[in-house]
């Protein structure tokens, strides 16, 4: 039997931030994630590309940012990921609520989504986030250099929320080309799952009158879905192309290989391979400590370093 195309949950989510030091202070400081890679936007090497994850950079734990300091604020709406939900052990959600309040992060009321407790808030540049309490364990490596004790640390990206003007075409793509199945419905939100449990979810909400969202500071740029290897990436890519969409060729991102396409609702999707991984060019002990460039940008290191602001990783205590 032919293998059917399928992705295996979220690989990473990439968003647009303001000043990179404020971004670093929030994600590595307040949220306690590890800066696992300090690189540049490969299409715009005068801008950082900062990657935060668990200690090992496990696929599915990674949120990444382009800190473009001179962008207009985003306009939320259809065709953009409207929120990134991050998983924490449910017994520690109350501790997180305290921590955010003590650090001056305004939170909304805790709500229940698909039976899970969720605490919505925003990052310093307006990006909507939520901490969602999960039961049970998922693949995760605790970061000893975090301000957050290991047992309370963020376990990875839990779900992305997407508003669409018409859900049919997006849902057909999720089901037929990407291997998702409908897992649950809750007050108009439809949860599509690409695999089991936390980290597998695209939550869709159909809003026919929604205006179209626009990229800017505080917007999600794209969500990347996991494929195990190059062969699987090509299989899914072929299915997406056969469905009438326009995927890019495979692009070598050095730590993984990527294909990009817009789903029918307008949101930018990526396919990303699980490997080679963030330890391809750095010792696992010292991930993220220095500026890393892919080999083809290394000849331009001096010019690139000259335009990037210095960064200081928040201390563990
Ligand atoms: Zn990406």
Coordinates of C-alpha atoms and ligand atoms in Angstrom, one line a residue:
X1 CA 0.0 0.0 0.0
X2 CA 1.2 3.5 -0.8
X3 CA 2.0 5.5 2.3
X4 CA -0.5 8.3 2.8
X5 CA 0.8 11.8 3.3
X6 CA 0.7 13.0 6.9
X7 CA 2.4 15.5 9.2
X8 CA 3.1 14.7 12.9
X9 CA 2.1 17.8 14.9
X10 CA 3.7 21.2 15.3
X11 CA 7.4 21.5 14.6
X12 CA 7.8 25.2 15.4
X13 CA 5.9 28.5 15.2
X14 CA 7.6 31.7 14.0
X15 CA 6.4 35.2 14.9
X16 CA 7.4 38.8 14.4
X17 CA 8.7 40.7 17.4
X18 CA 9.9 44.2 18.2
X19 CA 13.3 44.8 20.0
X20 CA 15.3 41.5 20.2
X21 CA 16.4 42.1 23.8
X22 CA 12.8 42.6 25.0
X23 CA 11.9 39.4 23.1
X24 CA 14.8 37.6 24.8
X25 CA 14.0 38.9 28.2
X26 CA 10.4 37.7 27.9
X27 CA 10.9 34.2 26.3
X28 CA 14.1 33.2 28.1
X29 CA 13.4 35.2 31.3
X30 CA 9.7 35.3 32.1
X31 CA 8.8 32.1 30.2
X32 CA 12.0 30.3 31.1
X33 CA 12.7 28.8 27.7
X34 CA 16.2 28.2 26.4
X35 CA 17.6 30.3 23.6
X36 CA 18.8 27.4 21.5
X37 CA 19.9 29.3 18.4
X38 CA 20.9 32.8 17.8
X39 CA 21.0 33.3 14.1
X40 CA 19.8 35.6 11.4
X41 CA 16.8 35.7 9.0
X42 CA 18.2 33.9 6.0
X43 CA 16.3 36.1 3.6
X44 CA 17.2 39.3 5.6
X45 CA 20.5 38.7 7.4
X46 CA 20.5 42.1 9.0
X47 CA 17.7 40.8 11.3
X48 CA 18.1 38.2 14.0
X49 CA 16.3 34.9 14.0
X50 CA 16.0 33.8 17.6
X51 CA 14.9 30.3 18.5
X52 CA 13.6 29.3 21.9
X53 CA 12.8 25.7 23.0
X54 CA 13.4 23.1 25.7
X55 CA 17.0 22.3 26.6
X56 CA 17.6 20.0 23.6
X57 CA 15.6 21.9 21.0
X58 CA 13.2 19.0 20.7
X59 CA 10.9 19.5 17.6
X60 CA 7.5 20.7 18.8
X61 CA 9.0 22.8 21.7
X62 CA 10.3 25.6 19.5
X63 CA 9.0 29.2 19.1
X64 CA 11.1 31.4 16.9
X65 CA 11.1 35.2 16.2
X66 CA 12.1 37.7 13.6
X67 CA 12.7 40.9 15.6
X68 CA 11.9 43.5 13.0
X69 CA 12.2 46.7 14.9
X70 CA 10.5 49.0 12.4
X71 CA 7.3 47.2 11.5
X72 CA 3.8 48.4 12.0
X73 CA 1.6 46.5 14.5
X74 CA -0.1 43.5 13.1
X75 CA -3.8 43.4 12.3
X76 CA -5.4 40.3 13.7
X77 CA -7.9 38.5 11.5
X78 CA -8.5 35.6 9.2
X79 CA -5.6 33.9 7.5
X80 CA -3.1 34.3 10.4
X81 CA -2.4 32.1 13.4
X82 CA -4.1 34.2 16.0
X83 CA -2.6 32.7 19.2
X84 CA 0.2 30.2 20.2
X85 CA -0.8 28.0 23.1
X86 CA 2.0 26.6 25.2
X87 CA 1.7 23.5 27.4
X88 CA 2.5 23.4 31.1
X89 CA 1.6 20.6 33.6
X90 CA -1.9 21.5 34.7
X91 CA -1.0 21.4 38.4
X92 CA 1.4 24.3 37.9
X93 CA -0.9 26.6 36.0
X94 CA -1.8 28.5 39.2
X95 CA 1.9 29.0 39.9
X96 CA 2.3 30.4 36.4
X97 CA -0.6 32.8 36.9
X98 CA 1.1 34.1 40.0
X99 CA 4.5 34.4 38.2
X100 CA 3.1 36.4 35.3
X101 CA 1.2 38.7 37.7
X102 CA 4.4 39.3 39.8
X103 CA 6.4 40.1 36.7
X104 CA 3.8 42.6 35.5
X105 CA 2.3 40.5 32.6
X106 CA -1.4 41.1 32.4
X107 CA -3.4 37.9 32.0
X108 CA -7.0 37.4 31.0
X109 CA -9.3 35.2 33.1
X110 CA -8.6 31.5 33.0
X111 CA -11.0 29.7 30.6
X112 CA -11.7 26.1 29.7
X113 CA -11.0 25.0 26.1
X114 CA -11.7 21.5 25.1
X115 CA -11.8 20.6 28.8
X116 CA -8.3 22.0 29.4
X117 CA -7.6 25.1 31.5
X118 CA -6.1 28.0 29.5
X119 CA -4.6 31.3 30.7
X120 CA -4.4 33.8 27.9
X121 CA -2.0 36.8 27.8
X122 CA 0.3 38.6 25.4
X123 CA 4.0 39.0 24.9
X124 CA 5.6 42.5 25.2
X125 CA 5.0 43.1 21.4
X126 CA 1.3 42.1 21.4
X127 CA 1.5 38.5 20.3
X128 CA -1.4 36.5 21.8
X129 CA -0.2 33.5 23.9
X130 CA -1.9 31.1 26.3
X131 CA -0.6 28.7 28.8
X132 CA -2.7 25.5 28.7
X133 CA -2.6 22.9 31.5
X134 CA -2.0 19.4 30.2
X135 CA -2.1 16.0 31.9
X136 CA 0.6 13.5 31.4
X137 CA 4.1 13.8 30.0
X138 CA 5.4 14.6 26.5
X139 CA 8.9 14.5 24.9
X140 CA 10.8 17.3 26.7
X141 CA 14.2 18.1 28.1
X142 CA 14.3 20.3 31.1
X143 CA 16.6 23.4 31.0
X144 CA 18.8 23.8 34.0
X145 CA 19.7 27.4 33.1
X146 CA 16.0 28.5 33.4
X147 CA 14.5 30.8 36.1
X148 CA 11.6 28.3 36.0
X149 CA 12.1 25.1 38.0
X150 CA 12.2 22.0 35.7
X151 CA 8.9 20.5 36.9
X152 CA 7.0 23.7 36.1
X153 CA 8.7 24.4 32.7
X154 CA 6.8 24.9 29.4
X155 CA 6.6 21.5 27.7
X156 CA 6.3 22.8 24.2
X157 CA 3.8 24.3 21.8
X158 CA 0.4 22.9 22.5
X159 CA -1.8 24.2 19.7
X160 CA -2.3 27.1 17.3
X161 CA -5.6 28.9 16.9
X162 CA -6.6 30.0 13.4
X163 CA -9.6 32.0 12.2
X164 CA -10.8 31.4 8.7
X165 CA -13.6 32.9 6.7
X166 CA -14.6 29.5 5.3
X167 CA -13.5 26.4 7.0
X168 CA -14.3 23.9 4.3
X169 CA -11.2 24.3 2.1
X170 CA -8.8 24.5 5.0
X171 CA -10.3 21.4 6.7
X172 CA -10.1 19.4 3.4
X173 CA -6.4 20.2 3.2
X174 CA -5.8 19.3 6.8
X175 CA -7.7 16.0 6.4
X176 CA -6.8 14.9 2.9
X177 CA -3.2 16.2 2.3
X178 CA -1.8 16.6 5.8
X179 CA -3.4 13.6 7.6
X180 CA -5.2 15.5 10.4
X181 CA -8.5 14.3 11.9
X182 CA -11.2 16.2 13.7
X183 CA -10.7 15.5 17.4
X184 CA -13.2 17.8 19.2
X185 CA -15.5 20.7 19.0
X186 CA -16.0 23.4 21.6
X187 CA -18.2 26.5 21.3
X188 CA -17.5 27.0 17.5
X189 CA -13.8 26.0 17.7
X190 CA -12.9 22.8 15.8
X191 CA -9.8 21.0 17.0
X192 CA -7.9 19.2 14.3
X193 CA -5.2 16.8 15.4
X194 CA -2.1 15.5 13.5
X195 CA -1.1 12.8 16.0
X196 CA -1.8 12.1 19.6
X197 CA -2.1 14.7 22.4
X198 CA -0.5 18.0 23.2
X199 CA 1.4 19.6 20.3
X200 CA -0.7 18.0 17.6
X201 CA -3.5 20.6 17.3
X202 CA -4.7 23.2 14.9
X203 CA -7.8 24.8 16.4
X204 CA -10.0 26.4 13.7
X205 CA -12.9 28.9 14.0
X206 CA -15.0 29.9 11.1
X207 CA -15.9 33.5 10.9
X208 CA -17.3 34.4 7.5
X209 CA -17.3 38.2 8.1
X210 CA -13.8 38.4 9.5
X211 CA -11.5 40.8 7.9
X212 CA -8.2 39.5 6.7
X213 CA -5.3 39.7 9.1
X214 CA -2.0 41.4 8.2
X215 CA 1.5 40.6 9.3
X216 CA 3.2 43.1 11.6
X217 CA 4.8 43.3 15.0
X218 CA 3.0 40.8 17.3
X219 CA 1.8 38.5 14.5
X220 CA 2.6 34.9 13.9
X221 CA 4.4 34.6 10.6
X222 CA 3.9 30.9 10.0
X223 CA 3.4 27.5 11.7
X224 CA 5.6 24.6 10.7
X225 CA 4.4 21.0 10.8
X226 CA 6.6 18.0 11.5
X227 CA 7.7 15.5 8.9
X228 CA 10.1 12.8 9.9
X229 CA 12.5 13.0 7.0
X230 CA 13.1 14.2 3.4
X231 CA 11.1 11.3 1.8
X232 CA 8.1 12.2 3.9
X233 CA 8.5 15.9 3.2
X234 CA 8.4 15.2 -0.6
X235 CA 5.4 13.0 -0.2
X236 CA 3.4 15.6 1.6
X237 CA 4.7 18.4 -0.7
X238 CA 3.5 16.4 -3.8
X239 CA 0.1 16.0 -2.2
X240 CA -0.2 19.7 -1.5
X241 CA 0.8 20.5 -5.0
X242 CA -1.7 18.0 -6.5
X243 CA -4.4 19.7 -4.4
X244 CA -3.8 22.9 -6.5
X245 CA -1.6 24.8 -4.0
X246 CA 1.8 26.2 -4.7
X247 CA 4.5 24.8 -2.3
X248 CA 8.0 26.1 -2.6
X249 CA 10.8 23.7 -3.5
X250 CA 12.6 22.2 -0.5
X251 CA 14.7 24.9 1.2
X252 CA 17.7 23.9 3.3
X253 CA 17.4 25.7 6.6
X254 CA 20.5 23.9 7.8
X255 CA 18.9 22.7 11.1
X256 CA 16.0 21.3 9.1
X257 CA 14.6 21.3 5.6
X258 CA 11.5 23.3 4.8
X259 CA 8.7 23.7 2.3
X260 CA 6.3 26.6 2.5
X261 CA 2.8 27.1 1.2
X262 CA -0.3 29.1 1.9
X263 CA -3.3 27.0 3.0
X264 CA -6.6 27.9 1.3
X265 CA -7.6 30.2 4.2
X266 CA -4.4 32.3 3.7
X267 CA -2.2 31.1 6.7
X268 CA 1.4 30.4 5.8
X269 CA 2.2 26.8 6.6
X270 CA 5.7 25.1 6.5
X271 CA 6.7 21.5 6.5
X272 CA 9.9 21.0 8.5
X273 CA 12.0 17.8 8.9
X274 CA 12.8 16.6 12.4
X275 CA 16.5 16.6 11.6
X276 CA 19.4 17.4 11.4
X277 CA 18.7 19.5 14.5
X278 CA 20.1 22.4 16.4
X279 CA 23.2 20.5 17.6
X280 CA 24.4 20.2 14.0
X281 CA 26.7 23.2 14.4
X282 CA 27.0 23.8 18.1
X283 CA 27.8 21.7 21.2
X284 CA 24.5 20.8 23.0
X285 CA 26.0 22.4 26.1
X286 CA 26.5 25.8 24.5
X287 CA 23.5 26.1 22.2
X288 CA 22.5 29.7 21.5
X289 CA 25.5 31.3 23.2
X290 CA 27.0 32.8 20.0
X291 CA 25.8 34.0 16.7
X292 CA 25.6 31.1 14.3
X293 CA 25.4 31.6 10.6
X294 CA 24.7 29.0 7.9
X295 CA 27.8 28.2 5.8
X296 CA 26.7 30.4 2.9
X297 CA 26.4 33.5 5.1
X298 CA 29.7 32.9 7.0
X299 CA 31.8 34.9 4.5
X300 CA 29.6 38.0 5.5
X301 CA 29.9 37.5 9.3
X302 CA 31.6 40.9 9.9
X303 CA 29.0 43.0 8.1
X304 CA 26.2 41.0 9.7
X305 CA 27.5 41.3 13.2
X306 CA 28.1 45.1 12.7
X307 CA 24.4 45.7 12.2
X308 CA 22.9 43.4 14.9
X309 CA 22.3 44.9 18.4
X310 CA 24.2 43.0 21.2
X311 CA 22.1 40.6 23.3
X312 CA 22.3 39.5 26.9
X313 CA 20.6 36.3 27.9
X314 CA 18.7 36.7 31.3
X315 CA 20.5 35.0 34.2
X316 CA 19.0 31.9 35.7
X317 CA 18.2 33.5 39.1
Ligands
LIG1 ZN1 9.7 28.2 10.1

